[in-house]
Tab-separated table of C-alpha atoms in Angstrom:
chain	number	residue	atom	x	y	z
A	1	UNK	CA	-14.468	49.615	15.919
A	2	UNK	CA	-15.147	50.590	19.524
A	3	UNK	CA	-11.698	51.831	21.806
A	4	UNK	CA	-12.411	53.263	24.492
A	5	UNK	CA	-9.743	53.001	27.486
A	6	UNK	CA	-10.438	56.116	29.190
A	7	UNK	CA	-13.436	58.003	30.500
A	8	UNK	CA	-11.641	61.626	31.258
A	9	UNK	CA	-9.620	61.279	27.783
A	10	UNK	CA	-10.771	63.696	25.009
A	11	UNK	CA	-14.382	63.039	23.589
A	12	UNK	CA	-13.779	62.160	19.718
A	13	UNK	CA	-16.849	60.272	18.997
A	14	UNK	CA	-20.165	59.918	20.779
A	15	UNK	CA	-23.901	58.485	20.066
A	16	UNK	CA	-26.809	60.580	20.037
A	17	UNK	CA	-30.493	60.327	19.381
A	18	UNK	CA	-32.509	63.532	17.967
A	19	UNK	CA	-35.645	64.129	20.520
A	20	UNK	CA	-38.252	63.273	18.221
A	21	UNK	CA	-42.378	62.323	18.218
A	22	UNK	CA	-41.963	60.267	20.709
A	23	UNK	CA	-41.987	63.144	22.913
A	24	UNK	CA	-44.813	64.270	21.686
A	25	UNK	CA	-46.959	60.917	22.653
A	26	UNK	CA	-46.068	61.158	26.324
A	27	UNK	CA	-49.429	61.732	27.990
A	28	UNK	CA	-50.194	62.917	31.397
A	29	UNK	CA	-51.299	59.260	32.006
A	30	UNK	CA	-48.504	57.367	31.313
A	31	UNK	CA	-45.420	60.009	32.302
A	32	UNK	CA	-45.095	57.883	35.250
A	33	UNK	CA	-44.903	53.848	33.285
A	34	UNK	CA	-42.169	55.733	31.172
A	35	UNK	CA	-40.354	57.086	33.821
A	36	UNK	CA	-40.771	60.785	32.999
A	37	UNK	CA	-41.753	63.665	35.469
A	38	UNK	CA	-43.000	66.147	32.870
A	39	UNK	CA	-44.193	66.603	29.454
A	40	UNK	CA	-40.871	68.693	27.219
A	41	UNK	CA	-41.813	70.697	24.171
A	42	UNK	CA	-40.670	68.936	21.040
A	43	UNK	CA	-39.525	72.169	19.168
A	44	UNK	CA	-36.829	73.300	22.297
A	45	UNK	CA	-35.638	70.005	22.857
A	46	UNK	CA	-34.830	69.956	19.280
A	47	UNK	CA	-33.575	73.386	18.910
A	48	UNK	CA	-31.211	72.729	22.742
A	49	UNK	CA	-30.088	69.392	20.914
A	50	UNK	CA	-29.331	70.540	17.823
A	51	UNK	CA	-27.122	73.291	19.820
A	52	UNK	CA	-25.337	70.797	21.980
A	53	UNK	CA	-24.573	68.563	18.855
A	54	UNK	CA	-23.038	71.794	17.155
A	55	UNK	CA	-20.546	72.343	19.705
A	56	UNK	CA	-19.590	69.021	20.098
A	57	UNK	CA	-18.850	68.663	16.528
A	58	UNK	CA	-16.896	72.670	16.578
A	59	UNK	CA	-14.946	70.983	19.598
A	60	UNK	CA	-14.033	68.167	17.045
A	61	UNK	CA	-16.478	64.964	18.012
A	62	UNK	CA	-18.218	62.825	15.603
A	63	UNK	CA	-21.592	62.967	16.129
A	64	UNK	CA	-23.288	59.812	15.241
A	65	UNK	CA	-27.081	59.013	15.325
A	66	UNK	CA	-28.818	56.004	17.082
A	67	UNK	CA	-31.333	56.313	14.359
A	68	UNK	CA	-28.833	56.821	11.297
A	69	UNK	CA	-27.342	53.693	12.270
A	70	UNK	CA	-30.056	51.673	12.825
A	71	UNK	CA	-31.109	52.868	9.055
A	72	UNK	CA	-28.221	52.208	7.831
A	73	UNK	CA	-28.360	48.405	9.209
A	74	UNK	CA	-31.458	47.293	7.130
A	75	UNK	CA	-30.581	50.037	3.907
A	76	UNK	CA	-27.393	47.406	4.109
A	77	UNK	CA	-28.854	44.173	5.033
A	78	UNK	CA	-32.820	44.280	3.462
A	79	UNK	CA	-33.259	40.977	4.567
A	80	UNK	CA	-33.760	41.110	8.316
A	81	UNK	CA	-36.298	43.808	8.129
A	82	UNK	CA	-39.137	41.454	8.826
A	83	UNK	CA	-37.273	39.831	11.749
A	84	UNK	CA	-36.706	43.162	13.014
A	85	UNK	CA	-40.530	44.558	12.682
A	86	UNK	CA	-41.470	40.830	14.550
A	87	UNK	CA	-38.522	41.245	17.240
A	88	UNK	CA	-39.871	44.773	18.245
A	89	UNK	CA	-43.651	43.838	17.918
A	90	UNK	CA	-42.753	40.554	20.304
A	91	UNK	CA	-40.513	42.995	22.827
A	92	UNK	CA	-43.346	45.753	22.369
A	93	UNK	CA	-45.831	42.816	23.829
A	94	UNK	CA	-48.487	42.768	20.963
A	95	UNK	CA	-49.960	39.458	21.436
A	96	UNK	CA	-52.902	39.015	20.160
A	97	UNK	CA	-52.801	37.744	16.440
A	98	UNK	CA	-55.259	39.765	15.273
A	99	UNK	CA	-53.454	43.127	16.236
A	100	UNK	CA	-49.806	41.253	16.009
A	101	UNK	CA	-50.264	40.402	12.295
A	102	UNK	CA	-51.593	43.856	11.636
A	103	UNK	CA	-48.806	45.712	13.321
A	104	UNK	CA	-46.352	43.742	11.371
A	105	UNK	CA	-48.159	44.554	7.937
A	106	UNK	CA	-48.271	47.937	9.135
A	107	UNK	CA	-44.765	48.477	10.011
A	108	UNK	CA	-43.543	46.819	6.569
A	109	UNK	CA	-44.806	49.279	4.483
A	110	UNK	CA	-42.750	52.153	5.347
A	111	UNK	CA	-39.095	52.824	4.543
A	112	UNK	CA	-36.420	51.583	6.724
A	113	UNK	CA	-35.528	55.242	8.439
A	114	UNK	CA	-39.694	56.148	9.333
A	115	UNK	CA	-39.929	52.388	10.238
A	116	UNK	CA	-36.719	53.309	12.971
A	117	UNK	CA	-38.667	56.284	14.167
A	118	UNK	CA	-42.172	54.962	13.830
A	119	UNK	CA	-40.486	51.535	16.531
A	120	UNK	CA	-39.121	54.682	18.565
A	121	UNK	CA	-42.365	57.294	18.565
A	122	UNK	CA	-45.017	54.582	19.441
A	123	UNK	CA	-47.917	53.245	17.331
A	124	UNK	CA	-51.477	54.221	18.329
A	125	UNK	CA	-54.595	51.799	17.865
A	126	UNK	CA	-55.965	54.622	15.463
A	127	UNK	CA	-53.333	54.239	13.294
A	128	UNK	CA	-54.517	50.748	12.140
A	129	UNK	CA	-58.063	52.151	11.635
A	130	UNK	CA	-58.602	50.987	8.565
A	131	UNK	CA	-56.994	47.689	9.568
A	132	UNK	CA	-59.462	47.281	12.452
A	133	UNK	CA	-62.669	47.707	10.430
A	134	UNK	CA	-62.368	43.778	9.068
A	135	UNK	CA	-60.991	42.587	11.982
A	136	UNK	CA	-63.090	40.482	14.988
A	137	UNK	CA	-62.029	41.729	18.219
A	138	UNK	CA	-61.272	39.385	21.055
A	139	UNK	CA	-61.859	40.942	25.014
A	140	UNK	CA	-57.877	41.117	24.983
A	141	UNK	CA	-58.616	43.523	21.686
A	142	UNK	CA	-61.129	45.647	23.690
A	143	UNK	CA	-58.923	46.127	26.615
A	144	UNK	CA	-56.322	47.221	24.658
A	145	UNK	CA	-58.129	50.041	22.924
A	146	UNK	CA	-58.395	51.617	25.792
A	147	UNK	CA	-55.076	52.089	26.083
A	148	UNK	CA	-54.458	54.078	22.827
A	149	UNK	CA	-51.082	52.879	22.187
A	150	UNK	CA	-50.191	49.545	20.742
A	151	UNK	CA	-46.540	49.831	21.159
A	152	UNK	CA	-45.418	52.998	24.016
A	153	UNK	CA	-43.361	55.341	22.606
A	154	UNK	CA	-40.026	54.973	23.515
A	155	UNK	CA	-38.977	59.050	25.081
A	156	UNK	CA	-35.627	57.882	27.201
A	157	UNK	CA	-33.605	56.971	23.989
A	158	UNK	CA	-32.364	60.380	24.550
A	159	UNK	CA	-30.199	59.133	27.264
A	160	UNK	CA	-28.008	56.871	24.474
A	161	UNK	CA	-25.530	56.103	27.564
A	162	UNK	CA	-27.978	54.379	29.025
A	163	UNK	CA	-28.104	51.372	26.365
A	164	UNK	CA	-24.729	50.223	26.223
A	165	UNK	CA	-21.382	51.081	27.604
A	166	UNK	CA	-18.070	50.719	25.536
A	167	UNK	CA	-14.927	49.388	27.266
A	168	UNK	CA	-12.180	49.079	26.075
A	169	UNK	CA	-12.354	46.904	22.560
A	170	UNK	CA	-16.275	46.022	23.535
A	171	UNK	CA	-19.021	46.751	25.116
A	172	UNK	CA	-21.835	46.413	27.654
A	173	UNK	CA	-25.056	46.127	25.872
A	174	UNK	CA	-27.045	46.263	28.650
A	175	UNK	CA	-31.034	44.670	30.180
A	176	UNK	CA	-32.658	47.545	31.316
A	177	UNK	CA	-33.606	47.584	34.775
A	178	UNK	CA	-37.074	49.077	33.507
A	179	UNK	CA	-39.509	47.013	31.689
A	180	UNK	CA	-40.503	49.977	30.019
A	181	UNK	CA	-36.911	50.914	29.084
A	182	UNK	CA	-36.056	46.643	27.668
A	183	UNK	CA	-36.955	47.465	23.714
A	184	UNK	CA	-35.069	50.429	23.946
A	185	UNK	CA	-31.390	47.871	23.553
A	186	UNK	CA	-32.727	46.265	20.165
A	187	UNK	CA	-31.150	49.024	18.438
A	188	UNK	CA	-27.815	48.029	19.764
A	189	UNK	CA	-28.044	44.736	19.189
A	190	UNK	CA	-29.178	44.937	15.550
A	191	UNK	CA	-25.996	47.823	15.006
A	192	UNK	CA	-23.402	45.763	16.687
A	193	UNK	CA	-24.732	42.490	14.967
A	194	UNK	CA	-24.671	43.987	11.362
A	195	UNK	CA	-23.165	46.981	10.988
A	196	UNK	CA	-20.343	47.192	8.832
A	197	UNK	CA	-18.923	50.032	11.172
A	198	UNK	CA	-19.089	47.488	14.540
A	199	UNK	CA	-20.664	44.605	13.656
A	200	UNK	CA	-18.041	41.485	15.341
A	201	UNK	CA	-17.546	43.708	18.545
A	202	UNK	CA	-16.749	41.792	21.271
A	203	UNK	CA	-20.292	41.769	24.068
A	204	UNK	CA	-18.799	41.584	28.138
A	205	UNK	CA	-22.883	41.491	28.300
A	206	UNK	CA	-25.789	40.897	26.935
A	207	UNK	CA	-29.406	42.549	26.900
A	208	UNK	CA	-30.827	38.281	27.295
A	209	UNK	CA	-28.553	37.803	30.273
């Protein structure tokens, strides 16, 4: 249940998201379409994160994960994995049915926490190789190739406030000023739709208005 009626009160529980490959598919090329000024290194990020997570939990926050509740959603509720996997292939603006139907195949076959972090690292055209070989491709299909990724990776889920803000018995759940930055909210929406946790939470907002 979400109560928050103070911003200067003691922290007791906050939402956090582990840096994860998604850092590591930032290219020079597209730091600037996903808004970021410089490449990290995966293996600091982790190891500063993992630090500031420690202290808040010594200084007595819950520390709860964007990607262990997101998990936790379709572990609970296996029936809306496929309307997930569509929803984020729609929002990540595969259109073409060719590469749209594969995706979807693609993304059902893995376990409901790597399909979380495959939606949040990206998903590069090589990935569907074997896919692709008995596939026709359309000039949409070519043009996209050239692009490497499929679906961006999604690096500024780090900045969890950014999503969603809580006040008082609901929340904000925020459309992202960024195109880049939209799909980043369908975690939200899926957590405070059908988690047992906050599922029923009352929405001042909404990432459609």
């Amino acid at each position: 249940m979400i109560n928050v009626k103070s911003e200067i009160k003691p922290l007791k529980k906050v939402l956090l998201h582990r840096p994860g490959n998604e850092l590591l598919n930032l290219t020079p090329d597209s730091l600037e379409r996903l808004l970021f000024d410089d490449i990290p290194y995966l293996k600091i990020a982790q190891e500063e994160h993992d630090e500031f997570a420690r202290i808040l939990r010594m200084n007595g926050v819950e520390v709860v994960y964007l990607e262990d509740l997101m998990t936790e959603v379709l572990d609970i509720n296996p029936d809306i994995k496929e309307k997930f996997v569509r929803q984020f292939v729609y929002e990540a603006g595969i259109k073409t049915p060719k590469y749209k139907n594969a995706v979807i195949e693609f993304l059902m076959e893995f376990n409901n926490r790597d399909l979380v972090l495959k939606t949040m690292e990206g998903i590069r055209v090589s990935e569907l190789a074997a896919m692709e070989r008995d596939m026709e491709h359309s000039l949409v299909d070519l043009v996209i190739e050239d692009s490497k990724f499929l679906a961006d990776p999604m690096p500024n889920l780090v900045f969890t406030r950014d999503n969603f803000a809580s006040i008082g018995n609901g929340i904000s759940l925020n459309k992202m000023y960024s195109v880049t930055r939209n799909r980043e909210t369908i975690y939200a929406e899926y957590i405070f739709e059908y988690h047992p946790d906050y599922k029923g939470t009352i929405k001042y907002y909404d990432r459609y208005n």
